């Protein structure tokens, strides 16, 4: 997303009458992952989700960015939450993660921000819900520090490494499918997710070079799945599978998410070897057979 010319918001906007109903987000659309929490506000790095409530009318939103102006009276709800910006960019987005204004709310660059959200009429029929969103540098006293992003160097076991950050919506759907499963596959519980922009654009060889080894030179991770641009560009999520077992030189191949759970489990149990799966790819280089 081209946003280098987007100005910093300085002060308060006029009320914005949105054209569609739906939840809101203050986020960097090119970074972060969706919050797992529930409730009015929930946050992860670079991403704040705001529940717009059950009212089916299009919301009205006022934004503020700058120094802390203090909470305002006269609202049904006022809540605060800490958001860590790793990229120095935050903007207001709709439920499809599309920016609603071309303004940057991260006025102090990368760092910690306190977001205070005022709301009224979130669940009132025939009334447009109203929001005032204040974004300013700082943190709540006693707030839990944001955990650092996982790194390849510190991880162990089967890995899923994200190397493409241009499709945050697809990445969010991939994570949800891995964690919750679907009608076609079970959750993949034995895999460690590495979602760190430090590895943007990394090749398979670069990733393998970062994996730690023990005193006997055995790798901490012998199997890697890579979520690259091609993998995130398809509804099948054809992840790139890479073998990191010593003394084996199997070429990488792609495997759909629906088949990946069985693949990871069987490789971990040593029921099959990497080459057997690689031999089952279709003409386009993707393995699709689903079995356990």
mmCIF file of C-alpha atoms in Angstrom:
data_model
loop_
_atom_site.group_PDB
_atom_site.id
_atom_site.type_symbol
_atom_site.label_atom_id
_atom_site.label_comp_id
_atom_site.label_asym_id
_atom_site.label_seq_id
_atom_site.Cartn_x
_atom_site.Cartn_y
_atom_site.Cartn_z
ATOM 1 C CA UNK A 1 0.000 0.000 0.000
ATOM 2 C CA UNK A 2 1.371 3.405 -0.981
ATOM 3 C CA UNK A 3 1.043 5.564 2.120
ATOM 4 C CA UNK A 4 4.341 7.439 2.402
ATOM 5 C CA UNK A 5 2.581 10.671 1.413
ATOM 6 C CA UNK A 6 -0.303 10.260 3.844
ATOM 7 C CA UNK A 7 -0.245 13.138 6.342
ATOM 8 C CA UNK A 8 -0.265 12.728 10.102
ATOM 9 C CA UNK A 9 -3.635 13.559 11.593
ATOM 10 C CA UNK A 10 -3.228 16.590 13.846
ATOM 11 C CA UNK A 11 -6.209 17.103 16.112
ATOM 12 C CA UNK A 12 -9.827 16.176 15.552
ATOM 13 C CA UNK A 13 -11.790 15.396 12.404
ATOM 14 C CA UNK A 14 -15.370 16.231 11.644
ATOM 15 C CA UNK A 15 -17.792 13.309 12.125
ATOM 16 C CA UNK A 16 -17.437 10.805 9.283
ATOM 17 C CA UNK A 17 -20.686 9.246 8.090
ATOM 18 C CA UNK A 18 -19.599 5.829 6.874
ATOM 19 C CA UNK A 19 -21.263 4.316 3.819
ATOM 20 C CA UNK A 20 -21.358 0.741 5.101
ATOM 21 C CA UNK A 21 -22.230 -1.052 8.331
ATOM 22 C CA UNK A 22 -19.600 -3.171 10.048
ATOM 23 C CA UNK A 23 -16.888 -3.363 12.666
ATOM 24 C CA UNK A 24 -13.967 -0.939 12.640
ATOM 25 C CA UNK A 25 -10.208 -1.271 12.978
ATOM 26 C CA UNK A 26 -7.306 1.033 13.761
ATOM 27 C CA UNK A 27 -4.440 -0.792 12.116
ATOM 28 C CA UNK A 28 -1.645 -1.039 9.616
ATOM 29 C CA UNK A 29 -3.285 -3.004 6.772
ATOM 30 C CA UNK A 30 0.141 -4.303 5.722
ATOM 31 C CA UNK A 31 1.164 -5.674 9.118
ATOM 32 C CA UNK A 32 -0.005 -7.478 12.195
ATOM 33 C CA UNK A 33 -2.504 -10.259 12.753
ATOM 34 C CA UNK A 34 -6.129 -10.126 13.901
ATOM 35 C CA UNK A 35 -6.698 -9.946 17.659
ATOM 36 C CA UNK A 36 -7.870 -13.148 19.296
ATOM 37 C CA UNK A 37 -9.769 -11.440 22.093
ATOM 38 C CA UNK A 38 -13.465 -10.704 22.202
ATOM 39 C CA UNK A 39 -15.403 -7.711 23.445
ATOM 40 C CA UNK A 40 -15.765 -4.047 22.579
ATOM 41 C CA UNK A 41 -12.001 -3.613 22.031
ATOM 42 C CA UNK A 42 -9.297 -6.198 21.345
ATOM 43 C CA UNK A 43 -5.754 -5.643 20.133
ATOM 44 C CA UNK A 44 -2.582 -7.207 18.798
ATOM 45 C CA UNK A 45 0.512 -5.502 17.429
ATOM 46 C CA UNK A 46 -0.453 -3.030 14.668
ATOM 47 C CA UNK A 47 -4.144 -3.947 14.934
ATOM 48 C CA UNK A 48 -7.080 -2.773 17.080
ATOM 49 C CA UNK A 49 -10.510 -4.290 16.472
ATOM 50 C CA UNK A 50 -13.582 -2.265 17.474
ATOM 51 C CA UNK A 51 -16.897 -4.109 17.757
ATOM 52 C CA UNK A 52 -19.539 -1.865 16.189
ATOM 53 C CA UNK A 53 -22.338 -3.647 18.053
ATOM 54 C CA UNK A 54 -25.629 -5.109 16.865
ATOM 55 C CA UNK A 55 -27.140 -1.944 15.405
ATOM 56 C CA UNK A 56 -27.451 -2.373 11.645
ATOM 57 C CA UNK A 57 -27.115 1.309 10.798
ATOM 58 C CA UNK A 58 -23.949 2.790 9.291
ATOM 59 C CA UNK A 59 -21.719 4.246 12.017
ATOM 60 C CA UNK A 60 -20.578 7.828 12.481
ATOM 61 C CA UNK A 61 -16.922 8.137 13.484
ATOM 62 C CA UNK A 62 -14.860 11.057 14.763
ATOM 63 C CA UNK A 63 -11.083 10.678 14.966
ATOM 64 C CA UNK A 64 -8.504 12.414 17.105
ATOM 65 C CA UNK A 65 -4.711 12.060 17.055
ATOM 66 C CA UNK A 66 -2.149 14.018 19.048
ATOM 67 C CA UNK A 67 -1.550 14.361 22.774
ATOM 68 C CA UNK A 68 -4.029 12.994 25.312
ATOM 69 C CA UNK A 69 -7.071 15.310 25.281
ATOM 70 C CA UNK A 70 -8.810 13.455 28.102
ATOM 71 C CA UNK A 71 -11.970 11.389 28.026
ATOM 72 C CA UNK A 72 -15.239 13.094 27.121
ATOM 73 C CA UNK A 73 -18.531 12.911 28.997
ATOM 74 C CA UNK A 74 -21.891 12.091 27.474
ATOM 75 C CA UNK A 75 -21.068 8.719 25.885
ATOM 76 C CA UNK A 76 -22.602 5.322 26.673
ATOM 77 C CA UNK A 77 -19.213 3.585 26.776
ATOM 78 C CA UNK A 78 -15.593 4.670 27.094
ATOM 79 C CA UNK A 79 -12.785 2.093 26.997
ATOM 80 C CA UNK A 80 -9.014 2.266 26.558
ATOM 81 C CA UNK A 81 -6.528 -0.228 25.178
ATOM 82 C CA UNK A 82 -2.831 -0.266 24.335
ATOM 83 C CA UNK A 83 -1.725 -0.841 20.743
ATOM 84 C CA UNK A 84 1.911 -1.317 19.743
ATOM 85 C CA UNK A 85 2.788 0.074 16.311
ATOM 86 C CA UNK A 86 5.848 -1.674 14.914
ATOM 87 C CA UNK A 87 5.726 0.196 11.594
ATOM 88 C CA UNK A 88 4.842 3.742 12.652
ATOM 89 C CA UNK A 89 1.599 3.605 10.690
ATOM 90 C CA UNK A 90 -1.997 3.298 11.923
ATOM 91 C CA UNK A 91 -5.155 4.255 10.080
ATOM 92 C CA UNK A 92 -8.915 3.787 10.388
ATOM 93 C CA UNK A 93 -10.176 0.797 8.377
ATOM 94 C CA UNK A 94 -13.515 -0.844 7.711
ATOM 95 C CA UNK A 95 -14.400 -4.484 8.384
ATOM 96 C CA UNK A 96 -12.649 -5.494 5.155
ATOM 97 C CA UNK A 97 -9.405 -3.825 6.341
ATOM 98 C CA UNK A 98 -9.683 -1.074 3.732
ATOM 99 C CA UNK A 99 -8.597 2.426 4.850
ATOM 100 C CA UNK A 100 -11.418 4.918 5.317
ATOM 101 C CA UNK A 101 -9.199 8.022 5.426
ATOM 102 C CA UNK A 102 -5.737 8.600 4.021
ATOM 103 C CA UNK A 103 -4.260 9.814 7.306
ATOM 104 C CA UNK A 104 -1.709 8.306 9.664
ATOM 105 C CA UNK A 105 -2.792 8.207 13.316
ATOM 106 C CA UNK A 106 0.633 7.078 14.614
ATOM 107 C CA UNK A 107 1.834 10.630 15.223
ATOM 108 C CA UNK A 108 5.009 9.637 17.094
ATOM 109 C CA UNK A 109 6.176 6.900 14.735
ATOM 110 C CA UNK A 110 6.712 3.317 15.845
ATOM 111 C CA UNK A 111 5.944 2.720 19.501
ATOM 112 C CA UNK A 112 3.155 2.274 22.019
ATOM 113 C CA UNK A 113 -0.161 4.095 21.701
ATOM 114 C CA UNK A 114 -3.164 4.365 23.953
ATOM 115 C CA UNK A 115 -6.431 4.253 22.040
ATOM 116 C CA UNK A 116 -9.507 5.542 23.847
ATOM 117 C CA UNK A 117 -12.799 4.689 22.173
ATOM 118 C CA UNK A 118 -16.064 6.414 23.080
ATOM 119 C CA UNK A 119 -19.291 4.871 21.786
ATOM 120 C CA UNK A 120 -23.032 5.451 21.901
ATOM 121 C CA UNK A 121 -26.000 3.592 20.405
ATOM 122 C CA UNK A 122 -23.982 0.505 19.454
ATOM 123 C CA UNK A 123 -26.996 -1.739 19.946
ATOM 124 C CA UNK A 124 -29.937 0.611 19.467
ATOM 125 C CA UNK A 125 -32.292 -0.141 16.581
ATOM 126 C CA UNK A 126 -32.862 2.567 13.970
ATOM 127 C CA UNK A 127 -30.037 4.750 15.306
ATOM 128 C CA UNK A 128 -26.584 5.163 13.808
ATOM 129 C CA UNK A 129 -23.893 4.104 16.302
ATOM 130 C CA UNK A 130 -21.460 6.920 17.082
ATOM 131 C CA UNK A 131 -17.773 6.631 17.907
ATOM 132 C CA UNK A 132 -15.015 8.986 19.002
ATOM 133 C CA UNK A 133 -11.596 7.351 18.625
ATOM 134 C CA UNK A 134 -8.648 9.085 20.299
ATOM 135 C CA UNK A 135 -5.126 7.863 19.460
ATOM 136 C CA UNK A 136 -2.125 9.252 21.316
ATOM 137 C CA UNK A 137 1.369 8.106 22.353
ATOM 138 C CA UNK A 138 1.560 6.390 25.706
ATOM 139 C CA UNK A 139 0.455 3.389 27.687
ATOM 140 C CA UNK A 140 -1.848 2.512 30.523
ATOM 141 C CA UNK A 141 -0.145 2.323 33.891
ATOM 142 C CA UNK A 142 0.480 -1.306 34.695
ATOM 143 C CA UNK A 143 -0.438 -2.537 31.224
ATOM 144 C CA UNK A 144 1.070 -5.853 30.199
ATOM 145 C CA UNK A 145 4.008 -5.384 27.807
ATOM 146 C CA UNK A 146 3.487 -6.674 24.281
ATOM 147 C CA UNK A 147 5.364 -9.944 23.747
ATOM 148 C CA UNK A 148 8.107 -9.788 21.125
ATOM 149 C CA UNK A 149 7.525 -11.361 17.722
ATOM 150 C CA UNK A 150 8.620 -14.971 17.426
ATOM 151 C CA UNK A 151 11.869 -15.527 15.565
ATOM 152 C CA UNK A 152 13.137 -18.437 13.503
ATOM 153 C CA UNK A 153 16.325 -18.517 15.550
ATOM 154 C CA UNK A 154 14.434 -19.170 18.808
ATOM 155 C CA UNK A 155 11.707 -21.492 17.481
ATOM 156 C CA UNK A 156 11.709 -25.287 17.427
ATOM 157 C CA UNK A 157 9.627 -28.036 15.854
ATOM 158 C CA UNK A 158 7.616 -27.654 12.635
ATOM 159 C CA UNK A 159 7.461 -24.012 11.544
ATOM 160 C CA UNK A 160 5.072 -21.875 9.531
ATOM 161 C CA UNK A 161 7.013 -18.790 8.438
ATOM 162 C CA UNK A 162 5.294 -15.786 6.890
ATOM 163 C CA UNK A 163 7.395 -14.073 4.213
ATOM 164 C CA UNK A 164 4.705 -12.023 2.420
ATOM 165 C CA UNK A 165 2.992 -9.074 4.113
ATOM 166 C CA UNK A 166 0.933 -7.690 1.229
ATOM 167 C CA UNK A 167 -2.272 -9.675 1.938
ATOM 168 C CA UNK A 168 -3.219 -9.243 5.614
ATOM 169 C CA UNK A 169 -6.759 -10.482 5.085
ATOM 170 C CA UNK A 170 -5.569 -13.759 3.573
ATOM 171 C CA UNK A 171 -3.001 -14.190 6.343
ATOM 172 C CA UNK A 172 -5.738 -13.675 8.934
ATOM 173 C CA UNK A 173 -7.886 -16.336 7.277
ATOM 174 C CA UNK A 174 -4.942 -18.731 7.127
ATOM 175 C CA UNK A 175 -4.234 -18.313 10.845
ATOM 176 C CA UNK A 176 -7.882 -18.809 11.716
ATOM 177 C CA UNK A 177 -8.037 -22.019 9.678
ATOM 178 C CA UNK A 178 -4.861 -23.333 11.322
ATOM 179 C CA UNK A 179 -6.070 -22.549 14.835
ATOM 180 C CA UNK A 180 -9.738 -23.501 14.485
ATOM 181 C CA UNK A 181 -9.756 -26.016 11.623
ATOM 182 C CA UNK A 182 -12.519 -26.270 9.036
ATOM 183 C CA UNK A 183 -14.939 -28.765 7.539
ATOM 184 C CA UNK A 184 -12.051 -30.218 5.533
ATOM 185 C CA UNK A 185 -9.282 -30.420 8.127
ATOM 186 C CA UNK A 186 -8.501 -30.391 11.834
ATOM 187 C CA UNK A 187 -6.580 -27.571 13.562
ATOM 188 C CA UNK A 188 -2.816 -27.840 13.160
ATOM 189 C CA UNK A 189 -1.675 -27.725 16.778
ATOM 190 C CA UNK A 190 1.929 -28.876 16.489
ATOM 191 C CA UNK A 191 3.209 -26.001 14.349
ATOM 192 C CA UNK A 192 4.928 -22.817 15.522
ATOM 193 C CA UNK A 193 3.885 -19.678 13.644
ATOM 194 C CA UNK A 194 6.601 -17.111 12.899
ATOM 195 C CA UNK A 195 4.945 -13.829 11.883
ATOM 196 C CA UNK A 196 7.799 -11.346 11.862
ATOM 197 C CA UNK A 197 8.428 -8.684 9.221
ATOM 198 C CA UNK A 198 12.154 -9.245 9.643
ATOM 199 C CA UNK A 199 11.708 -12.232 7.312
ATOM 200 C CA UNK A 200 9.796 -10.409 4.575
ATOM 201 C CA UNK A 201 10.844 -11.756 1.175
ATOM 202 C CA UNK A 202 13.087 -14.477 2.623
ATOM 203 C CA UNK A 203 13.808 -17.490 0.431
ATOM 204 C CA UNK A 204 13.688 -21.071 1.695
ATOM 205 C CA UNK A 205 17.485 -21.142 1.849
ATOM 206 C CA UNK A 206 17.605 -17.968 3.940
ATOM 207 C CA UNK A 207 15.064 -19.379 6.380
ATOM 208 C CA UNK A 208 16.930 -22.671 6.791
ATOM 209 C CA UNK A 209 20.131 -20.755 7.471
ATOM 210 C CA UNK A 210 18.470 -19.065 10.473
ATOM 211 C CA UNK A 211 17.300 -22.275 12.179
ATOM 212 C CA UNK A 212 19.280 -23.132 15.305
ATOM 213 C CA UNK A 213 21.183 -26.381 15.830
ATOM 214 C CA UNK A 214 22.177 -28.368 18.909
ATOM 215 C CA UNK A 215 25.652 -29.495 19.967
ATOM 216 C CA UNK A 216 25.460 -32.413 17.540
ATOM 217 C CA UNK A 217 24.457 -30.116 14.665
ATOM 218 C CA UNK A 218 20.864 -31.378 14.601
ATOM 219 C CA UNK A 219 18.429 -28.633 13.507
ATOM 220 C CA UNK A 220 15.826 -27.342 15.957
ATOM 221 C CA UNK A 221 13.275 -27.490 13.122
ATOM 222 C CA UNK A 222 13.367 -30.203 10.480
ATOM 223 C CA UNK A 223 10.198 -29.167 8.644
ATOM 224 C CA UNK A 224 9.224 -25.691 7.450
ATOM 225 C CA UNK A 225 6.078 -24.425 5.736
ATOM 226 C CA UNK A 226 6.376 -21.009 4.096
ATOM 227 C CA UNK A 227 3.465 -18.627 3.580
ATOM 228 C CA UNK A 228 4.822 -16.636 0.658
ATOM 229 C CA UNK A 229 3.078 -14.468 -1.934
ATOM 230 C CA UNK A 230 1.875 -17.437 -3.979
ATOM 231 C CA UNK A 231 0.566 -19.281 -0.922
ATOM 232 C CA UNK A 232 -1.430 -16.273 0.265
ATOM 233 C CA UNK A 233 -2.679 -15.519 -3.242
ATOM 234 C CA UNK A 234 -4.845 -18.643 -3.470
ATOM 235 C CA UNK A 235 -7.867 -19.830 -1.491
ATOM 236 C CA UNK A 236 -6.165 -23.252 -1.230
ATOM 237 C CA UNK A 237 -3.159 -21.732 0.561
ATOM 238 C CA UNK A 238 -0.511 -23.800 -1.298
ATOM 239 C CA UNK A 239 2.230 -23.493 1.319
ATOM 240 C CA UNK A 240 5.827 -24.166 0.344
ATOM 241 C CA UNK A 241 7.066 -27.260 2.216
ATOM 242 C CA UNK A 242 10.808 -27.436 2.886
ATOM 243 C CA UNK A 243 12.756 -30.396 4.276
ATOM 244 C CA UNK A 244 15.515 -29.504 6.749
ATOM 245 C CA UNK A 245 16.590 -32.999 7.772
ATOM 246 C CA UNK A 246 20.376 -33.436 7.653
ATOM 247 C CA UNK A 247 21.763 -35.397 4.711
ATOM 248 C CA UNK A 248 18.496 -35.136 2.775
ATOM 249 C CA UNK A 249 18.261 -32.941 -0.307
ATOM 250 C CA UNK A 250 14.604 -33.217 -1.305
ATOM 251 C CA UNK A 251 13.375 -30.321 -3.400
ATOM 252 C CA UNK A 252 10.635 -28.159 -1.832
ATOM 253 C CA UNK A 253 7.067 -28.656 -3.007
ATOM 254 C CA UNK A 254 3.735 -26.991 -2.341
ATOM 255 C CA UNK A 255 0.950 -28.468 -0.244
ATOM 256 C CA UNK A 256 -2.542 -27.109 0.333
ATOM 257 C CA UNK A 257 -3.622 -26.153 3.827
ATOM 258 C CA UNK A 258 -6.291 -28.881 3.737
ATOM 259 C CA UNK A 259 -3.548 -31.502 3.323
ATOM 260 C CA UNK A 260 -0.892 -29.834 5.485
ATOM 261 C CA UNK A 261 -2.201 -31.017 8.862
ATOM 262 C CA UNK A 262 -1.841 -34.674 7.935
ATOM 263 C CA UNK A 263 1.554 -33.954 6.398
ATOM 264 C CA UNK A 264 2.901 -32.259 9.529
ATOM 265 C CA UNK A 265 1.536 -34.936 11.874
ATOM 266 C CA UNK A 266 2.904 -37.843 9.852
ATOM 267 C CA UNK A 267 6.287 -36.211 9.405
ATOM 268 C CA UNK A 268 6.509 -35.561 13.153
ATOM 269 C CA UNK A 269 5.637 -39.205 13.891
ATOM 270 C CA UNK A 270 8.099 -40.406 11.217
ATOM 271 C CA UNK A 271 5.304 -42.408 9.601
ATOM 272 C CA UNK A 272 6.368 -41.217 6.156
ATOM 273 C CA UNK A 273 9.275 -39.340 4.669
ATOM 274 C CA UNK A 274 9.352 -36.047 2.804
ATOM 275 C CA UNK A 275 10.042 -37.648 -0.562
ATOM 276 C CA UNK A 276 6.861 -39.745 -0.435
ATOM 277 C CA UNK A 277 4.753 -36.609 -0.167
ATOM 278 C CA UNK A 278 6.771 -34.778 -2.799
ATOM 279 C CA UNK A 279 6.112 -37.645 -5.192
ATOM 280 C CA UNK A 280 2.365 -37.068 -4.936
ATOM 281 C CA UNK A 281 2.255 -33.532 -6.307
ATOM 282 C CA UNK A 282 0.027 -32.731 -9.254
ATOM 283 C CA UNK A 283 1.118 -31.189 -12.554
ATOM 284 C CA UNK A 284 1.213 -27.693 -11.049
ATOM 285 C CA UNK A 285 3.576 -28.813 -8.277
ATOM 286 C CA UNK A 286 0.935 -28.813 -5.517
ATOM 287 C CA UNK A 287 0.046 -31.751 -3.255
ATOM 288 C CA UNK A 288 -3.716 -31.871 -2.594
ATOM 289 C CA UNK A 289 -4.617 -35.343 -1.302
ATOM 290 C CA UNK A 290 -6.361 -35.099 2.067
ATOM 291 C CA UNK A 291 -5.892 -38.013 4.481
ATOM 292 C CA UNK A 292 -4.805 -38.904 7.993
#
